[in-house]
Coordinates of N, CA, C and O in Angstrom, one line a residue:
X3 N 4.7 34.2 -23.6 CA 5.8 33.8 -23.1 C 7.1 33.6 -24.6 O 6.5 32.8 -25.1
X4 N 8.2 34.2 -23.8 CA 9.3 33.7 -24.8 C 10.3 32.6 -24.2 O 10.8 32.0 -25.0
X5 N 10.5 32.7 -22.9 CA 11.1 31.8 -22.2 C 10.3 31.3 -20.9 O 9.5 32.2 -20.8
X6 N 10.8 30.0 -20.8 CA 10.4 29.8 -19.2 C 11.2 28.6 -18.9 O 11.8 27.7 -19.6
X7 N 11.5 28.4 -17.9 CA 12.6 27.4 -16.9 C 12.1 27.1 -15.8 O 11.3 27.6 -14.9
X8 N 12.3 25.9 -15.4 CA 11.9 25.2 -14.0 C 13.3 24.7 -13.3 O 14.2 24.1 -14.6
X9 N 13.9 24.6 -12.4 CA 15.1 24.3 -11.8 C 14.6 23.5 -10.5 O 13.9 23.8 -9.6
X10 N 15.1 22.1 -10.1 CA 15.0 21.6 -9.0 C 16.4 20.8 -8.8 O 16.9 20.5 -9.3
X11 N 16.6 20.8 -7.0 CA 17.9 20.5 -6.5 C 17.2 19.9 -5.2 O 16.4 20.3 -4.5
X12 N 17.9 18.5 -5.1 CA 17.7 17.7 -4.2 C 17.7 18.7 -2.9 O 18.7 19.1 -2.5
X13 N 16.5 18.3 -1.8 CA 16.5 19.2 -0.6 C 16.1 20.6 -0.8 O 16.3 21.6 0.2
X14 N 15.8 21.2 -2.3 CA 15.6 22.5 -2.1 C 14.4 22.7 -2.7 O 13.9 21.7 -3.6
X15 N 13.7 23.5 -2.9 CA 12.5 23.9 -3.7 C 12.7 24.1 -5.1 O 13.8 24.7 -5.4
X16 N 11.8 23.7 -5.8 CA 11.7 24.1 -6.9 C 11.7 25.7 -7.6 O 11.0 26.1 -6.7
X17 N 12.5 26.0 -8.3 CA 12.2 27.6 -9.0 C 11.7 27.6 -10.4 O 11.9 26.3 -11.3
X18 N 10.8 28.6 -10.8 CA 10.4 28.6 -12.2 C 10.7 30.3 -12.7 O 10.6 31.1 -11.7
X19 N 10.8 30.4 -13.7 CA 11.3 31.5 -14.3 C 10.6 31.6 -15.7 O 10.5 30.9 -16.5
X20 N 9.8 32.8 -15.7 CA 9.1 33.1 -17.0 C 9.4 34.6 -17.5 O 9.5 35.5 -16.7
X21 N 9.8 34.7 -18.7 CA 9.9 36.0 -19.5 C 8.9 36.1 -20.4 O 8.5 35.2 -21.1
X22 N 8.0 37.1 -20.5 CA 7.0 37.5 -21.7 C 7.1 39.1 -21.9 O 7.6 39.9 -21.5
X23 N 6.4 39.3 -23.1 CA 6.6 40.6 -23.7 C 4.8 40.8 -24.0 O 4.1 39.9 -24.3
X24 N 4.6 42.2 -23.4 CA 3.1 42.9 -23.5 C 3.1 43.5 -25.1 O 4.1 44.4 -25.2
X25 N 2.1 43.0 -26.2 CA 2.2 43.8 -27.0 C 0.5 44.4 -27.0 O -0.2 43.9 -27.5
X26 N 0.6 45.9 -26.8 CA -0.7 46.5 -26.7 C -1.4 46.8 -27.6 O -2.1 46.9 -27.6
X27 N -0.7 46.9 -28.7 CA -1.2 47.4 -30.1 C -1.9 46.0 -30.9 O -2.4 46.1 -32.1
X28 N -1.8 45.1 -30.1 CA -2.3 43.7 -31.1 C -3.5 43.4 -30.3 O -3.5 43.3 -29.0
X29 N -4.8 43.4 -31.0 CA -5.8 43.1 -30.5 C -6.4 41.8 -31.1 O -5.7 41.1 -31.8
X30 N -7.3 41.0 -30.2 CA -8.1 40.0 -30.4 C -8.8 40.0 -31.9 O -8.7 38.9 -32.5
X31 N -8.9 41.2 -32.5 CA -9.6 41.4 -33.4 C -8.5 41.4 -34.7 O -8.9 41.4 -36.2
X32 N -7.3 41.3 -34.6 CA -6.2 41.5 -35.2 C -6.2 40.6 -36.2 O -6.6 39.5 -35.9
X33 N -5.7 40.8 -37.5 CA -5.8 39.5 -38.8 C -4.5 38.9 -38.4 O -3.3 38.9 -38.0
X34 N -5.4 37.3 -38.7 CA -4.4 36.1 -38.3 C -4.5 36.0 -36.8 O -4.9 36.8 -36.0
X35 N -3.8 34.8 -36.6 CA -4.1 34.2 -35.1 C -2.7 33.3 -35.0 O -2.1 32.5 -36.1
X36 N -2.2 33.1 -33.9 CA -1.5 32.0 -33.3 C -2.0 31.3 -32.3 O -2.2 31.7 -31.3
X37 N -2.2 30.0 -32.6 CA -2.9 28.9 -31.6 C -1.9 28.3 -31.1 O -0.9 27.7 -31.6
X38 N -1.9 28.5 -29.7 CA -0.9 27.6 -28.7 C -0.9 26.1 -28.9 O -2.1 26.1 -28.8
X39 N 0.0 25.6 -29.1 CA 0.0 24.0 -29.4 C 0.1 23.3 -28.1 O 1.0 24.0 -27.5
X40 N -0.5 22.4 -27.8 CA -0.2 21.4 -26.7 C 1.1 20.6 -27.1 O 0.9 19.7 -28.4
X41 N 2.2 20.7 -26.5 CA 3.5 19.9 -26.9 C 3.7 18.7 -26.3 O 2.9 18.7 -24.8
X42 N 3.7 17.6 -26.7 CA 3.7 16.4 -25.7 C 4.8 16.1 -24.8 O 5.7 15.4 -24.7
X43 N 4.9 17.1 -24.0 CA 5.9 17.2 -22.7 C 5.0 16.9 -21.8 O 5.1 17.8 -21.1
X44 N 5.1 15.6 -21.3 CA 4.2 15.1 -20.4 C 4.8 13.6 -20.0 O 5.1 12.9 -20.7
X45 N 4.4 13.5 -18.7 CA 4.6 12.0 -18.3 C 3.0 11.2 -18.1 O 2.8 10.6 -18.9
X46 N 2.3 11.5 -17.2 CA 1.0 10.9 -17.0 C -0.2 12.1 -16.9 O -1.3 11.9 -17.2
X47 N 0.3 13.1 -16.9 CA -0.5 14.4 -16.7 C -1.1 15.0 -17.9 O -0.1 14.6 -19.1
X48 N -2.1 16.1 -18.2 CA -2.3 16.7 -19.5 C -0.7 17.4 -19.9 O 0.4 17.2 -19.6
X49 N -0.9 17.6 -21.0 CA 0.5 18.2 -22.2 C 0.7 19.3 -21.7 O -0.1 20.1 -21.0
X50 N 1.8 19.7 -21.4 CA 2.7 20.7 -21.2 C 2.3 21.8 -22.5 O 2.9 21.4 -23.7
X51 N 2.0 23.2 -22.1 CA 2.1 24.2 -23.4 C 3.0 25.0 -23.2 O 2.5 25.9 -22.3
X52 N 4.0 25.3 -23.5 CA 5.1 26.2 -23.1 C 6.1 26.6 -24.5 O 6.1 25.5 -25.1
X53 N 6.2 27.6 -24.7 CA 6.0 28.9 -23.9 C 5.0 29.7 -24.4 O 4.9 30.9 -24.2
X54 N 4.3 29.2 -25.3 CA 3.4 30.1 -26.1 C 2.0 30.0 -25.3 O 1.0 30.9 -25.8
X55 N 2.0 29.2 -24.3 CA 0.5 29.6 -23.4 C 0.8 29.5 -22.2 O 0.9 30.4 -21.4
X56 N 0.5 28.4 -21.6 CA 0.2 28.0 -20.0 C 1.4 27.2 -19.4 O 2.2 26.4 -20.3
X57 N 1.8 27.7 -18.2 CA 2.9 26.8 -17.4 C 1.9 25.9 -16.5 O 1.4 26.2 -15.9
X58 N 2.4 24.7 -17.2 CA 1.6 23.4 -16.1 C 2.8 22.7 -15.6 O 3.9 22.4 -16.4
X59 N 2.8 22.1 -14.4 CA 3.7 21.3 -14.1 C 3.0 20.0 -13.3 O 1.9 20.3 -12.8
X60 N 3.8 19.3 -13.1 CA 3.4 18.0 -12.2 C 4.2 17.6 -11.1 O 5.2 18.3 -11.0
X61 N 4.0 16.7 -10.4 CA 4.7 16.1 -9.1 C 5.1 14.6 -9.5 O 5.4 13.7 -8.5
X62 N 4.9 14.2 -10.4 CA 5.4 12.5 -10.8 C 6.9 13.0 -10.5 O 7.6 13.5 -11.0
X63 N 7.7 11.6 -10.1 CA 9.1 11.5 -10.2 C 9.4 11.3 -11.4 O 9.0 11.1 -12.5
X64 N 10.8 11.7 -11.4 CA 11.9 11.8 -12.6 C 12.6 10.7 -12.9 O 13.3 10.1 -11.5
X65 N 12.8 10.1 -13.6 CA 14.0 8.7 -13.7 C 15.4 9.4 -14.5 O 15.3 10.0 -15.2
X66 N 16.6 8.9 -14.0 CA 17.8 9.5 -14.5 C 18.0 8.8 -15.6 O 17.2 7.5 -15.9
X67 N 18.8 9.4 -16.4 CA 19.5 8.5 -17.5 C 20.1 7.3 -17.2 O 20.0 6.3 -18.5
X68 N 20.7 6.9 -16.1 CA 21.1 5.7 -15.8 C 20.6 5.5 -14.7 O 20.0 6.4 -13.7
X69 N 20.5 4.4 -13.9 CA 20.2 4.0 -12.4 C 20.9 5.0 -11.4 O 22.0 5.0 -11.3
X70 N 20.3 5.4 -10.8 CA 21.0 6.3 -9.4 C 20.0 7.1 -8.7 O 18.6 7.1 -9.1
X71 N 20.4 8.2 -8.2 CA 19.5 9.1 -7.3 C 19.6 10.5 -8.1 O 20.9 11.3 -8.3
X72 N 18.6 11.1 -8.8 CA 18.5 12.3 -9.3 C 18.7 13.4 -8.5 O 17.8 13.6 -7.4
X73 N 19.9 14.0 -8.3 CA 20.4 14.9 -7.4 C 19.8 16.5 -7.7 O 19.2 17.2 -7.0
X74 N 19.5 16.7 -9.1 CA 19.3 17.9 -9.4 C 18.7 18.0 -11.1 O 19.2 17.0 -11.8
X75 N 17.7 18.8 -11.7 CA 17.3 18.7 -13.0 C 16.6 19.9 -13.3 O 16.3 20.8 -12.3
X76 N 16.9 20.7 -14.7 CA 16.6 21.7 -14.8 C 15.7 21.5 -16.3 O 16.4 20.8 -17.3
X77 N 14.7 22.3 -16.9 CA 14.2 22.2 -18.2 C 14.2 23.6 -18.5 O 13.7 24.6 -17.6
X78 N 14.6 24.1 -19.5 CA 14.4 25.5 -20.1 C 13.7 25.4 -21.6 O 13.9 24.4 -22.4
X79 N 12.7 26.4 -21.6 CA 12.2 26.1 -23.2 C 12.2 27.9 -23.9 O 12.0 28.7 -23.0
X80 N 12.2 28.0 -25.1 CA 12.2 29.2 -25.7 C 11.5 29.1 -27.1 O 11.6 27.9 -27.5
X81 N 10.9 30.2 -27.4 CA 10.6 30.6 -28.8 C 11.3 31.7 -29.3 O 11.4 32.8 -28.4
X82 N 11.1 31.9 -30.3 CA 11.7 33.1 -31.0 C 10.3 33.7 -31.6 O 9.0 32.9 -32.2
X83 N 10.3 35.2 -31.6 CA 9.4 36.0 -32.0 C 9.6 36.9 -33.1 O 10.8 37.5 -33.0
X84 N 9.1 36.9 -34.1 CA 9.5 37.9 -35.3 C 8.1 39.0 -35.0 O 6.8 38.6 -35.2
X85 N 8.7 40.4 -35.2 CA 7.2 41.4 -35.1 C 7.2 42.0 -36.3 O 8.1 42.4 -37.1
X86 N 5.7 42.4 -36.5 CA 5.4 43.2 -37.7 C 5.2 44.4 -37.5 O 3.9 44.4 -36.6
X87 N 5.3 45.7 -37.8 CA 5.4 46.8 -37.5 C 4.3 47.5 -38.7 O 4.3 47.3 -39.8
X88 N 3.3 48.3 -38.3 CA 2.7 49.3 -39.0 C 3.5 50.3 -39.5 O 4.3 50.6 -38.9
X89 N 2.8 51.3 -40.3 CA 3.7 52.5 -40.6 C 3.7 53.3 -39.5 O 4.4 54.3 -39.7
X90 N 3.2 53.4 -38.4 CA 3.3 54.3 -37.4 C 4.4 53.6 -36.5 O 4.3 54.3 -35.4
X91 N 4.5 52.6 -36.8 CA 5.8 51.8 -35.6 C 5.5 51.1 -34.6 O 5.8 50.6 -34.0
X92 N 3.9 51.0 -34.7 CA 3.4 49.9 -33.7 C 3.4 48.5 -34.1 O 3.2 48.1 -35.4
X93 N 3.5 47.5 -33.3 CA 3.5 46.2 -33.4 C 2.3 45.4 -33.6 O 1.5 45.6 -32.8
X94 N 1.8 45.3 -34.9 CA 0.6 44.8 -35.3 C 0.2 43.2 -35.2 O -0.6 42.6 -35.3
X95 N 1.4 42.5 -35.6 CA 1.3 41.1 -35.6 C 2.8 40.3 -35.4 O 3.8 41.3 -35.2
X96 N 2.6 39.3 -35.0 CA 3.6 38.4 -34.8 C 3.9 37.2 -35.5 O 2.8 36.4 -35.5
X97 N 4.9 36.5 -35.5 CA 5.1 35.2 -35.7 C 6.2 34.5 -34.8 O 7.1 35.1 -34.3
X98 N 5.6 33.2 -34.3 CA 6.2 32.5 -33.3 C 7.0 31.4 -33.5 O 6.1 30.6 -34.5
X99 N 8.0 31.3 -33.8 CA 8.6 30.0 -34.4 C 9.9 29.6 -33.6 O 10.2 30.3 -32.6
X100 N 10.6 28.7 -34.1 CA 12.2 28.0 -33.4 C 11.6 27.6 -31.8 O 12.8 28.0 -31.1
X101 N 10.7 26.9 -31.6 CA 10.5 26.5 -30.3 C 11.8 25.4 -30.1 O 12.0 24.5 -31.0
X102 N 12.4 25.7 -28.7 CA 13.5 24.6 -28.6 C 13.4 24.3 -26.9 O 13.1 25.3 -26.0
X103 N 13.5 23.4 -26.4 CA 13.6 23.2 -25.1 C 14.9 22.3 -24.8 O 15.5 21.5 -25.5
X104 N 15.4 22.5 -23.8 CA 16.6 21.7 -23.1 C 16.5 21.4 -21.8 O 15.7 21.8 -21.1
X105 N 17.5 20.2 -21.3 CA 17.1 19.5 -20.2 C 18.4 19.4 -19.6 O 19.2 19.1 -20.4
X106 N 18.6 19.3 -18.4 CA 20.0 18.9 -17.7 C 19.3 18.3 -16.4 O 18.6 18.4 -15.9
X107 N 20.4 17.0 -16.0 CA 20.3 16.1 -14.7 C 21.4 15.9 -14.3 O 22.4 15.5 -15.0
X108 N 21.8 16.0 -13.0 CA 22.7 15.4 -12.4 C 22.5 14.1 -11.7 O 21.0 14.4 -10.7
X109 N 23.2 13.2 -11.8 CA 22.8 12.2 -11.3 C 23.9 11.3 -10.4 O 25.1 11.5 -10.6
X110 N 23.7 10.9 -9.2 CA 24.6 10.0 -8.4 C 24.5 8.7 -8.6 O 23.0 7.9 -8.3
X111 N 25.4 8.1 -9.0 CA 25.4 6.9 -9.5 C 26.8 5.9 -9.2 O 27.6 5.9 -9.3
X112 N 26.2 4.7 -9.6 CA 27.3 3.5 -9.5 C 28.2 3.2 -10.9 O 28.5 2.4 -11.1
X113 N 27.0 3.5 -11.8 CA 27.1 3.4 -13.1 C 28.2 4.2 -13.8 O 28.4 5.5 -13.7
X114 N 29.1 3.8 -14.7 CA 30.1 4.5 -15.3 C 29.5 5.4 -16.5 O 28.5 4.9 -17.1
X115 N 30.3 6.6 -16.8 CA 30.0 7.6 -17.5 C 29.8 6.8 -19.0 O 29.1 7.4 -19.8
X116 N 30.5 5.9 -19.2 CA 30.5 5.4 -20.6 C 29.2 4.7 -21.1 O 29.1 4.5 -22.0
X117 N 28.3 4.5 -20.0 CA 27.0 3.7 -20.4 C 26.0 4.7 -20.9 O 25.1 4.2 -21.2
X118 N 26.4 5.8 -21.0 CA 25.5 7.0 -21.5 C 25.9 6.9 -22.9 O 27.2 7.4 -23.3
X119 N 25.0 7.1 -24.2 CA 25.2 7.1 -25.4 C 24.7 8.5 -25.9 O 23.4 8.5 -25.6
X120 N 25.5 9.3 -26.6 CA 25.0 10.7 -27.0 C 23.7 9.9 -28.0 O 23.9 9.2 -28.7
X121 N 22.8 10.8 -28.0 CA 21.6 10.6 -29.1 C 20.5 9.7 -28.4 O 19.4 9.4 -28.7
X122 N 20.7 9.0 -27.2 CA 19.6 8.3 -26.3 C 19.1 9.3 -25.8 O 19.2 10.4 -25.8
X123 N 17.7 8.6 -25.1 CA 16.7 9.7 -24.7 C 16.6 10.1 -23.1 O 16.9 9.0 -22.4
X124 N 16.6 11.0 -22.8 CA 16.5 11.6 -21.3 C 15.2 11.9 -21.2 O 14.5 12.8 -22.0
X125 N 14.6 11.1 -20.2 CA 13.3 11.3 -20.0 C 13.1 12.0 -19.1 O 13.1 11.9 -17.7
X126 N 12.6 13.6 -19.3 CA 12.1 14.6 -18.1 C 11.1 15.4 -18.9 O 11.4 16.0 -19.7
X127 N 9.7 14.8 -18.4 CA 8.5 15.5 -19.1 C 8.8 15.5 -20.6 O 8.1 16.1 -21.2
X128 N 9.2 14.6 -21.2 CA 9.3 14.4 -22.7 C 10.5 13.5 -23.0 O 11.3 13.5 -22.3
X129 N 11.0 13.4 -24.3 CA 12.0 12.4 -24.5 C 13.0 13.7 -25.5 O 13.0 14.1 -26.6
X130 N 13.9 13.7 -24.4 CA 15.0 14.6 -25.1 C 16.0 13.9 -25.3 O 16.3 12.7 -25.0
X131 N 16.8 14.3 -26.6 CA 17.9 13.7 -27.1 C 19.2 14.2 -26.4 O 19.3 15.3 -26.3
X132 N 19.7 13.0 -25.9 CA 21.2 13.4 -25.0 C 22.2 14.0 -26.0 O 22.5 13.5 -27.0
X133 N 22.7 15.2 -25.4 CA 23.6 15.9 -26.2 C 25.0 15.9 -25.9 O 26.1 16.1 -26.6
X134 N 25.2 15.7 -24.4 CA 26.4 15.7 -23.7 C 26.2 15.0 -22.4 O 25.0 15.1 -21.8
X135 N 27.3 14.2 -21.8 CA 27.4 13.7 -20.5 C 28.7 14.0 -20.0 O 29.8 13.6 -20.7
X136 N 29.1 14.1 -18.9 CA 30.1 14.5 -18.4 C 30.2 14.0 -16.8 O 29.1 13.9 -16.3
X137 N 31.2 13.5 -16.5 CA 31.6 13.0 -15.0 C 32.1 14.1 -14.4 O 32.9 14.6 -14.5
X138 N 31.3 14.6 -13.3 CA 31.7 15.9 -12.2 C 32.5 15.2 -11.2 O 33.1 15.9 -10.5
X139 N 32.3 13.8 -10.7 CA 32.9 13.5 -9.5 C 33.0 11.9 -9.7 O 32.0 11.3 -10.0
X140 N 34.0 11.4 -8.8 CA 33.9 9.9 -8.6 C 34.8 9.4 -8.0 O 36.1 10.1 -7.6
X141 N 34.0 8.7 -6.9 CA 35.3 8.3 -5.6 C 34.7 6.8 -5.3 O 33.4 6.6 -4.9
X142 N 35.4 5.8 -5.3 CA 35.0 4.5 -4.7 C 34.0 3.8 -5.2 O 32.9 3.2 -4.8
X143 N 34.0 4.4 -6.6 CA 32.7 3.5 -7.5 C 31.7 4.5 -7.5 O 30.5 4.0 -8.3
X144 N 31.6 5.7 -6.8 CA 30.1 6.2 -7.0 C 30.7 7.4 -8.0 O 31.8 8.1 -7.7
X145 N 29.8 7.9 -8.8 CA 29.9 8.9 -9.7 C 29.2 9.8 -9.5 O 27.6 9.7 -9.6
X146 N 29.2 11.0 -9.9 CA 28.2 12.0 -10.2 C 28.5 12.7 -11.6 O 29.4 12.9 -12.1
X147 N 27.2 12.0 -12.2 CA 27.0 12.5 -13.8 C 26.2 13.5 -14.1 O 25.2 13.6 -13.6
X148 N 26.8 14.7 -15.2 CA 25.7 15.5 -15.4 C 25.4 15.1 -16.8 O 26.2 15.0 -17.7
X149 N 23.7 15.2 -17.3 CA 23.6 14.9 -18.9 C 22.9 16.1 -19.2 O 21.8 16.6 -18.5
X150 N 22.9 16.1 -20.3 CA 22.1 17.4 -21.0 C 21.4 16.8 -22.0 O 21.9 16.2 -23.1
X151 N 20.3 17.5 -22.6 CA 19.6 17.0 -23.7 C 18.7 18.0 -24.5 O 18.8 19.2 -23.8
X152 N 18.4 18.2 -25.7 CA 17.4 18.8 -26.3 C 16.5 18.3 -26.9 O 16.4 17.1 -27.3
X153 N 15.3 19.0 -27.1 CA 14.1 18.7 -27.8 C 13.7 19.7 -28.7 O 13.4 20.8 -28.3
X154 N 13.6 19.5 -30.1 CA 13.0 20.4 -30.6 C 12.0 19.5 -31.7 O 12.2 18.6 -32.2
X155 N 10.4 19.9 -31.4 CA 9.5 19.3 -32.4 C 9.6 18.9 -33.6 O 9.9 19.8 -34.2
X156 N 9.5 17.8 -34.1 CA 9.7 17.7 -35.6 C 11.3 17.4 -35.9 O 11.4 16.6 -37.3
X157 N 12.2 17.4 -35.0 CA 13.8 17.2 -35.6 C 14.2 16.3 -34.1 O 14.8 15.4 -34.8
X158 N 13.9 16.5 -33.2 CA 14.3 15.3 -32.2 C 13.5 14.4 -31.7 O 13.8 13.5 -31.1
X159 N 12.3 14.9 -31.6 CA 11.0 13.9 -31.1 C 10.8 12.7 -32.1 O 11.1 12.7 -33.3

């Protein structure tokens, strides 16, 4: 898989999307191999292996970046693939690199936007670093805040 995403919104079913490419000329006996790694994107269940292996998901609740009600949440994961062709133009080898995950969350809260600090942790099945936070709506002390984060193993984790 090269991309995988899951989106959830309060009162609606979760949706998941996956994009994958089949390489028919790469066999199990090809020279070299890429072993999918279990990344620590997990709450209490087993680790998530995406997008180089399996799609696993759990039913644990999630906690917002601030106290409130999580109205919507999404996670998107991507990898880059470099293909190697033989003299006949057949793809015979791959290099999978540049894994990146992004998360976004919309929270209904009484907490002001100023209490969210860029670089803090957004805990959505892993420790994403908050890259942006915006107030979408405010009325009578109630705010709807949108928070986005990124996770790059070895860089942001």
